[in-house]
Amino acid sequence: MTEPSTAATGERGPRRVLLTVHTGRRDIVELARTSAARLLRGGIGVKVLEDEAPDLEIPGAEVVPCDEGAAKDAEIVMVFGGDGTFLRAAELARYTDAALMGVNLGRVGFLAETEPEAVEETLSAIEDCEYSVEERLAIRVDVVDRGGMVVSGTWALNEISVEKAERSRVLDVVIAIDGRPLTSFGCDGVLCATPTGSTAYAFSAGGPVVWPDVEALLLVPSNAHALFARPLVTSPNSVVTVAVPADGNQARVSADGRRTLDVPDGGRVEVRRASRPVRIARVHAAAFGDRLVAKFGLPVRGFRDARHAGPGHELFTSRNVLTREVVSVDDPDQTAREVSGGSTHDDA
């Protein structure tokens, strides 16, 4: 679900932005500093985490502890880094109304809103409150012992992985949906993912790519020794259960690769929709399909079309994907006519 920014309606007090930064790279630190300086000049308060403050050295910034109160009263949590930094920021914004806005300085960066070259445009949108907020489905995880008591729990934006604790042994699991047993098999693990996480760990394990505005839960077995171990897509209101027999391998739960829980002998893991979504701020109106094309370099021209400038030149990301425009080999400066028609297309 997408909603307009509420910052422009006067519902908030003084505006504040919390920065979360991958401080291990000098170029990222410099970009965060210049961005903070611009926000401060625009009258927007800047908060930084106390463990990052010494590296950032931003004059006028408010230093806050790195805990659940860090994003309190912040309008936006602005992330400078890759998806790992974004997931860390999601932990800080989890129980607030702050929206996450990422600047991709990693490799793929599916969660980020913008690339470094468009930071000025993004900062202008923040200053002018010209952004929308998407609400992404998150999942809640309960670890239950053999007596039916919940012994621990956590949440995830991307996925949780039920993994074997001993690498040398297979993990036996029983899968149930809404309390009804479905199948059992031996495997390396089972992933329960959100649509947002469908392009992360679940994607690597052979799961489907799900558009983020689709509300659903995904179950993706990892290296299952079974004839029926297909990825499953269930209702967002379903409860997915992964039970581990008492005489099997030890298991643990990893949430977004950041939080780990042990599963007791004979216990089970229950995954359901979380009561609170994760809020992500968007400035650019790019369709998710265009993001897939840009991030993976997907060839969108017809595979029989000979007009091709070589690997890596199948698509200009600034052009309309659906027109399949390519550059002619004979004249790189001349845009070829549309595959489906005879007229040229000027994409503004």
Tab-separated table of C-alpha atoms in Angstrom:
chain	number	residue	atom	x	y	z
A	1	MET	CA	0.000	0.000	0.000
A	2	THR	CA	1.286	3.469	-0.898
A	3	GLU	CA	0.338	6.668	0.847
A	4	PRO	CA	1.499	10.285	0.422
A	5	SER	CA	3.932	11.857	2.851
A	6	THR	CA	2.248	13.248	5.957
A	7	ALA	CA	5.088	15.666	6.659
A	8	ALA	CA	3.582	18.328	4.417
A	9	THR	CA	0.233	18.282	6.170
A	10	GLY	CA	1.521	19.834	9.380
A	11	GLU	CA	0.851	16.688	11.402
A	12	ARG	CA	4.439	16.590	12.657
A	13	GLY	CA	6.509	18.976	14.761
A	14	PRO	CA	10.124	19.872	13.924
A	15	ARG	CA	11.382	17.713	11.083
A	16	ARG	CA	14.225	15.266	11.753
A	17	VAL	CA	16.114	12.705	9.686
A	18	LEU	CA	18.128	9.850	11.210
A	19	LEU	CA	21.196	8.803	9.220
A	20	THR	CA	22.445	5.216	9.194
A	21	VAL	CA	25.728	4.873	7.334
A	22	HIS	CA	28.133	2.151	6.243
A	23	THR	CA	31.137	3.928	7.738
A	24	GLY	CA	33.695	1.437	6.421
A	25	ARG	CA	34.006	3.316	3.119
A	26	ARG	CA	35.307	6.856	2.820
A	27	ASP	CA	33.131	7.710	-0.216
A	28	ILE	CA	29.980	6.740	1.693
A	29	VAL	CA	31.018	8.827	4.702
A	30	GLU	CA	31.661	11.875	2.491
A	31	LEU	CA	28.291	11.519	0.777
A	32	ALA	CA	26.540	11.247	4.156
A	33	ARG	CA	28.339	14.373	5.398
A	34	THR	CA	27.378	16.504	2.403
A	35	SER	CA	23.786	15.247	2.572
A	36	ALA	CA	23.560	16.049	6.282
A	37	ALA	CA	24.948	19.552	5.690
A	38	ARG	CA	22.270	20.225	3.080
A	39	LEU	CA	19.474	18.974	5.328
A	40	LEU	CA	20.696	21.144	8.185
A	41	ARG	CA	20.846	24.197	5.915
A	42	GLY	CA	17.247	23.459	4.960
A	43	GLY	CA	16.129	23.545	8.593
A	44	ILE	CA	15.783	19.775	8.975
A	45	GLY	CA	17.384	18.277	12.077
A	46	VAL	CA	19.882	15.450	11.598
A	47	LYS	CA	20.375	12.567	14.038
A	48	VAL	CA	23.315	10.161	13.923
A	49	LEU	CA	24.011	6.960	15.834
A	50	GLU	CA	26.558	7.171	18.621
A	51	ASP	CA	28.655	4.323	17.211
A	52	GLU	CA	28.842	6.090	13.825
A	53	ALA	CA	29.208	9.683	15.048
A	54	PRO	CA	33.041	9.625	15.485
A	55	ASP	CA	33.508	8.544	11.853
A	56	LEU	CA	30.923	10.950	10.447
A	57	GLU	CA	31.907	14.092	12.408
A	58	ILE	CA	28.825	16.072	11.357
A	59	PRO	CA	28.637	19.477	13.078
A	60	GLY	CA	25.191	20.254	14.456
A	61	ALA	CA	23.964	16.655	14.367
A	62	GLU	CA	22.207	15.116	17.377
A	63	VAL	CA	23.940	11.948	18.586
A	64	VAL	CA	21.540	9.220	19.750
A	65	PRO	CA	22.019	5.698	21.182
A	66	CYS	CA	21.751	2.827	18.728
A	67	ASP	CA	18.593	1.291	20.199
A	68	GLU	CA	14.835	1.126	19.653
A	69	GLY	CA	14.506	4.830	20.489
A	70	ALA	CA	16.990	6.042	17.871
A	71	ALA	CA	14.333	6.821	15.250
A	72	LYS	CA	11.840	8.323	17.682
A	73	ASP	CA	10.434	11.613	16.296
A	74	ALA	CA	12.310	11.057	13.010
A	75	GLU	CA	10.385	11.530	9.794
A	76	ILE	CA	12.828	9.498	7.701
A	77	VAL	CA	15.659	7.077	8.381
A	78	MET	CA	18.065	7.750	5.512
A	79	VAL	CA	20.331	4.817	4.723
A	80	PHE	CA	23.733	5.156	3.041
A	81	GLY	CA	24.965	1.684	2.145
A	82	GLY	CA	23.745	-1.620	0.769
A	83	ASP	CA	20.860	-3.890	1.701
A	84	GLY	CA	22.654	-5.011	4.882
A	85	THR	CA	22.788	-1.433	6.141
A	86	PHE	CA	19.138	-1.030	5.135
A	87	LEU	CA	18.096	-4.058	7.193
A	88	ARG	CA	19.975	-2.662	10.182
A	89	ALA	CA	18.116	0.616	9.759
A	90	ALA	CA	14.824	-1.289	9.567
A	91	GLU	CA	15.496	-2.588	13.089
A	92	LEU	CA	15.826	0.997	14.350
A	93	ALA	CA	12.676	2.211	12.576
A	94	ARG	CA	10.636	-0.888	13.424
A	95	TYR	CA	8.497	0.524	16.224
A	96	THR	CA	8.232	4.124	15.021
A	97	ASP	CA	6.416	5.932	12.219
A	98	ALA	CA	9.690	6.751	10.444
A	99	ALA	CA	9.958	5.729	6.789
A	100	LEU	CA	13.147	4.191	5.407
A	101	MET	CA	14.846	5.812	2.415
A	102	GLY	CA	17.948	4.138	1.017
A	103	VAL	CA	20.825	5.398	-1.114
A	104	ASN	CA	22.325	2.328	-2.767
A	105	LEU	CA	26.073	2.146	-2.266
A	106	GLY	CA	26.230	-1.634	-2.294
A	107	ARG	CA	26.107	-4.069	-5.202
A	108	VAL	CA	22.449	-4.780	-6.039
A	109	GLY	CA	20.511	-2.717	-3.544
A	110	PHE	CA	16.919	-3.783	-4.197
A	111	LEU	CA	15.706	-2.076	-1.030
A	112	ALA	CA	17.301	1.292	-1.770
A	113	GLU	CA	15.344	4.124	-3.347
A	114	THR	CA	18.072	5.887	-5.271
A	115	GLU	CA	21.585	5.649	-6.659
A	116	PRO	CA	24.384	8.021	-5.522
A	117	GLU	CA	24.127	10.223	-8.618
A	118	ALA	CA	20.514	11.080	-7.763
A	119	VAL	CA	21.092	12.030	-4.111
A	120	GLU	CA	20.521	15.763	-4.726
A	121	GLU	CA	17.133	15.031	-6.260
A	122	THR	CA	16.258	12.804	-3.313
A	123	LEU	CA	17.265	15.473	-0.779
A	124	SER	CA	15.130	18.033	-2.628
A	125	ALA	CA	12.176	15.655	-2.405
A	126	ILE	CA	12.701	15.295	1.345
A	127	GLU	CA	12.923	19.065	1.818
A	128	ASP	CA	9.748	19.623	-0.222
A	129	CYS	CA	7.919	16.573	1.230
A	130	GLU	CA	7.511	15.217	-2.290
A	131	TYR	CA	7.669	11.530	-1.569
A	132	SER	CA	5.248	8.685	-0.973
A	133	VAL	CA	5.412	5.874	1.586
A	134	GLU	CA	4.993	2.192	0.790
A	135	GLU	CA	3.934	-0.212	3.509
A	136	ARG	CA	5.710	-3.554	3.089
A	137	LEU	CA	4.491	-6.756	4.681
A	138	ALA	CA	6.782	-8.053	7.434
A	139	ILE	CA	6.676	-11.444	9.158
A	140	ARG	CA	6.526	-12.445	12.806
A	141	VAL	CA	8.289	-15.560	14.033
A	142	ASP	CA	7.448	-17.623	17.117
A	143	VAL	CA	9.632	-20.491	18.301
A	144	VAL	CA	7.481	-23.058	20.129
A	145	ASP	CA	8.726	-25.947	22.275
A	146	ARG	CA	7.308	-29.479	22.216
A	147	GLY	CA	4.880	-28.552	24.994
A	148	GLY	CA	3.312	-25.783	22.905
A	149	MET	CA	4.888	-22.862	24.786
A	150	VAL	CA	6.359	-19.925	22.875
A	151	VAL	CA	9.970	-19.672	24.070
A	152	SER	CA	11.299	-16.922	21.790
A	153	GLY	CA	10.380	-14.790	18.823
A	154	THR	CA	11.522	-12.169	16.365
A	155	TRP	CA	10.489	-10.543	13.076
A	156	ALA	CA	11.876	-10.066	9.560
A	157	LEU	CA	11.480	-7.813	6.551
A	158	ASN	CA	13.097	-10.160	4.021
A	159	GLU	CA	12.993	-13.713	5.341
A	160	ILE	CA	13.612	-16.138	8.141
A	161	SER	CA	15.650	-19.261	7.573
A	162	VAL	CA	15.197	-22.454	9.568
A	163	GLU	CA	18.675	-23.957	9.279
A	164	LYS	CA	20.501	-27.059	10.413
A	165	ALA	CA	22.888	-26.446	13.280
A	166	GLU	CA	25.268	-29.255	12.262
A	167	ARG	CA	26.561	-28.967	8.705
A	168	SER	CA	27.332	-32.689	8.465
A	169	ARG	CA	23.724	-33.775	9.018
A	170	VAL	CA	20.487	-33.318	7.087
A	171	LEU	CA	17.700	-31.328	8.742
A	172	ASP	CA	14.389	-33.226	8.864
A	173	VAL	CA	11.322	-30.977	8.788
A	174	VAL	CA	7.556	-31.297	8.638
A	175	ILE	CA	5.751	-28.467	6.827
A	176	ALA	CA	2.220	-27.436	7.784
A	177	ILE	CA	0.007	-24.624	6.489
A	178	ASP	CA	-2.712	-23.276	8.785
A	179	GLY	CA	-2.266	-26.222	11.115
A	180	ARG	CA	-2.665	-28.862	8.391
A	181	PRO	CA	0.397	-31.053	7.624
A	182	LEU	CA	1.491	-30.700	4.006
A	183	THR	CA	4.765	-32.569	3.476
A	184	SER	CA	8.046	-33.598	5.096
A	185	PHE	CA	11.584	-33.992	3.803
A	186	GLY	CA	15.256	-33.734	4.637
A	187	CYS	CA	17.016	-30.530	3.611
A	188	ASP	CA	19.644	-27.917	4.413
A	189	GLY	CA	16.895	-25.563	5.568
A	190	VAL	CA	13.605	-23.843	4.798
A	191	LEU	CA	13.087	-20.167	3.992
A	192	CYS	CA	9.915	-18.274	4.843
A	193	ALA	CA	10.024	-14.979	2.960
A	194	THR	CA	8.017	-11.858	2.226
A	195	PRO	CA	7.478	-10.428	-1.270
A	196	THR	CA	10.159	-7.861	-0.398
A	197	GLY	CA	12.535	-10.715	0.408
A	198	SER	CA	11.688	-12.671	-2.739
A	199	THR	CA	14.669	-11.025	-4.498
A	200	ALA	CA	17.070	-11.795	-1.648
A	201	TYR	CA	17.907	-15.185	-0.068
A	202	ALA	CA	14.730	-16.817	-1.422
A	203	PHE	CA	15.698	-15.774	-4.956
A	204	SER	CA	19.104	-17.462	-4.582
A	205	ALA	CA	17.377	-20.635	-3.361
A	206	GLY	CA	15.206	-20.812	-6.498
A	207	GLY	CA	12.063	-19.107	-5.208
A	208	PRO	CA	9.732	-16.964	-7.315
A	209	VAL	CA	10.118	-13.209	-7.755
A	210	VAL	CA	7.020	-11.601	-6.229
A	211	TRP	CA	6.053	-7.983	-6.832
A	212	PRO	CA	6.282	-6.097	-3.517
A	213	ASP	CA	2.667	-4.882	-3.639
A	214	VAL	CA	1.470	-8.503	-3.663
A	215	GLU	CA	0.596	-9.586	-0.140
A	216	ALA	CA	1.667	-13.190	0.365
A	217	LEU	CA	3.981	-15.476	2.313
A	218	LEU	CA	6.609	-17.594	0.548
A	219	LEU	CA	8.070	-20.933	1.571
A	220	VAL	CA	11.237	-22.051	-0.249
A	221	PRO	CA	13.043	-25.312	0.654
A	222	SER	CA	16.842	-25.257	0.434
A	223	ASN	CA	18.443	-28.345	-1.142
A	224	ALA	CA	15.557	-30.621	-0.181
A	225	HIS	CA	15.969	-34.351	-0.736
A	226	ALA	CA	12.428	-34.893	-1.989
A	227	LEU	CA	10.358	-35.158	-5.149
A	228	PHE	CA	7.857	-32.576	-3.892
A	229	ALA	CA	9.795	-29.639	-2.533
A	230	ARG	CA	8.536	-26.805	-4.677
A	231	PRO	CA	8.442	-23.181	-3.553
A	232	LEU	CA	5.007	-22.302	-2.173
A	233	VAL	CA	3.104	-19.011	-2.152
A	234	THR	CA	0.376	-18.792	0.487
A	235	SER	CA	-2.164	-16.291	1.736
A	236	PRO	CA	-0.765	-13.397	3.796
A	237	ASN	CA	-3.117	-14.533	6.554
A	238	SER	CA	-1.759	-18.080	6.641
A	239	VAL	CA	0.378	-19.545	9.417
A	240	VAL	CA	3.374	-21.434	8.046
A	241	THR	CA	4.799	-24.029	10.435
A	242	VAL	CA	8.184	-25.743	10.190
A	243	ALA	CA	8.397	-28.530	12.771
A	244	VAL	CA	11.646	-30.292	13.660
A	245	PRO	CA	11.347	-33.894	14.993
A	246	ALA	CA	12.949	-34.535	18.387
A	247	ASP	CA	15.228	-37.264	16.985
A	248	GLY	CA	16.501	-35.086	14.141
A	249	ASN	CA	19.252	-32.538	13.701
A	250	GLN	CA	19.402	-29.417	15.855
A	251	ALA	CA	17.903	-26.336	14.185
A	252	ARG	CA	18.130	-22.598	14.522
A	253	VAL	CA	16.324	-19.602	13.066
A	254	SER	CA	18.063	-16.722	11.314
A	255	ALA	CA	15.997	-13.562	10.702
A	256	ASP	CA	17.230	-11.298	7.881
A	257	GLY	CA	20.674	-12.761	8.541
A	258	ARG	CA	20.900	-10.543	11.634
A	259	ARG	CA	19.069	-12.214	14.530
A	260	THR	CA	19.433	-15.869	15.528
A	261	LEU	CA	17.214	-18.086	17.698
A	262	ASP	CA	17.655	-21.725	18.740
A	263	VAL	CA	14.855	-24.234	18.146
A	264	PRO	CA	14.381	-26.674	21.063
A	265	ASP	CA	14.315	-30.440	20.470
A	266	GLY	CA	10.969	-31.404	19.006
A	267	GLY	CA	10.026	-27.743	18.638
A	268	ARG	CA	8.550	-25.830	15.760
A	269	VAL	CA	8.746	-22.450	14.098
A	270	GLU	CA	5.537	-20.565	13.315
A	271	VAL	CA	5.594	-17.749	10.762
A	272	ARG	CA	2.748	-15.323	10.196
A	273	ARG	CA	2.142	-11.793	9.029
A	274	ALA	CA	3.442	-9.176	11.479
A	275	SER	CA	0.995	-6.657	12.888
A	276	ARG	CA	3.212	-3.725	11.841
A	277	PRO	CA	4.398	-3.243	8.247
A	278	VAL	CA	7.727	-1.674	7.324
A	279	ARG	CA	7.415	1.822	5.847
A	280	ILE	CA	9.633	2.664	2.855
A	281	ALA	CA	9.790	6.172	1.379
A	282	ARG	CA	9.783	6.470	-2.406
A	283	VAL	CA	10.717	9.458	-4.554
A	284	HIS	CA	10.954	7.891	-7.991
A	285	ALA	CA	7.916	6.310	-9.627
A	286	ALA	CA	9.887	3.466	-11.246
A	287	ALA	CA	7.920	0.259	-11.747
A	288	PHE	CA	9.228	-2.854	-10.018
A	289	GLY	CA	9.701	-4.519	-13.408
A	290	ASP	CA	12.044	-1.702	-14.433
A	291	ARG	CA	14.003	-2.247	-11.216
A	292	LEU	CA	14.427	-5.929	-12.111
A	293	VAL	CA	15.663	-5.013	-15.583
A	294	ALA	CA	18.125	-2.451	-14.235
A	295	LYS	CA	19.438	-4.510	-11.292
A	296	PHE	CA	19.908	-7.770	-13.206
A	297	GLY	CA	20.651	-6.315	-16.658
A	298	LEU	CA	17.807	-8.345	-18.160
A	299	PRO	CA	17.628	-8.484	-21.984
A	300	VAL	CA	14.252	-7.056	-22.960
A	301	ARG	CA	14.720	-7.079	-26.712
A	302	GLY	CA	13.506	-10.111	-28.663
A	303	PHE	CA	16.198	-12.805	-28.654
A	304	ARG	CA	15.868	-13.121	-32.458
A	305	ASP	CA	16.425	-9.401	-32.968
A	306	ALA	CA	19.878	-8.973	-34.532
A	307	ARG	CA	20.120	-5.263	-33.779
A	308	HIS	CA	22.441	-5.584	-30.849
A	309	ALA	CA	25.446	-3.539	-29.709
A	310	GLY	CA	26.979	-6.386	-27.711
A	311	PRO	CA	26.663	-7.777	-24.180
A	312	GLY	CA	25.647	-5.200	-21.625
A	313	HIS	CA	24.068	-2.885	-24.205
A	314	GLU	CA	20.650	-4.474	-24.538
A	315	LEU	CA	18.860	-1.690	-22.697
A	316	PHE	CA	19.235	1.907	-21.662
A	317	THR	CA	17.561	2.131	-18.275
A	318	SER	CA	16.314	5.668	-19.031
A	319	ARG	CA	14.182	4.386	-21.896
A	320	ASN	CA	10.782	2.746	-21.917
A	321	VAL	CA	11.356	-0.967	-21.510
A	322	LEU	CA	8.208	-1.946	-23.371
A	323	THR	CA	9.303	-0.331	-26.661
A	324	ARG	CA	12.446	-2.509	-26.730
A	325	GLU	CA	14.577	0.324	-28.029
A	326	VAL	CA	18.185	-0.602	-28.803
A	327	VAL	CA	21.127	1.145	-30.399
A	328	SER	CA	21.990	0.222	-33.941
A	329	VAL	CA	25.416	-1.407	-34.386
A	330	ASP	CA	26.087	0.649	-37.502
A	331	ASP	CA	25.371	3.994	-35.886
A	332	PRO	CA	25.625	4.069	-32.054
A	333	ASP	CA	24.237	7.613	-31.945
A	334	GLN	CA	21.073	6.717	-33.796
A	335	THR	CA	18.248	5.100	-31.837
A	336	ALA	CA	16.761	2.177	-33.732
A	337	ARG	CA	13.109	2.163	-34.562
A	338	GLU	CA	10.744	0.273	-32.316
A	339	VAL	CA	10.668	-3.448	-32.820
A	340	SER	CA	6.896	-3.449	-32.894
A	341	GLY	CA	6.387	-0.398	-35.110
A	342	GLY	CA	7.957	1.829	-37.677
A	343	SER	CA	8.166	5.182	-35.891
A	344	THR	CA	10.902	6.439	-33.602
A	345	HIS	CA	10.068	7.042	-29.969
A	346	ASP	CA	11.351	10.031	-28.035
A	347	ASP	CA	11.262	9.047	-24.369
A	348	ALA	CA	11.144	12.239	-22.302
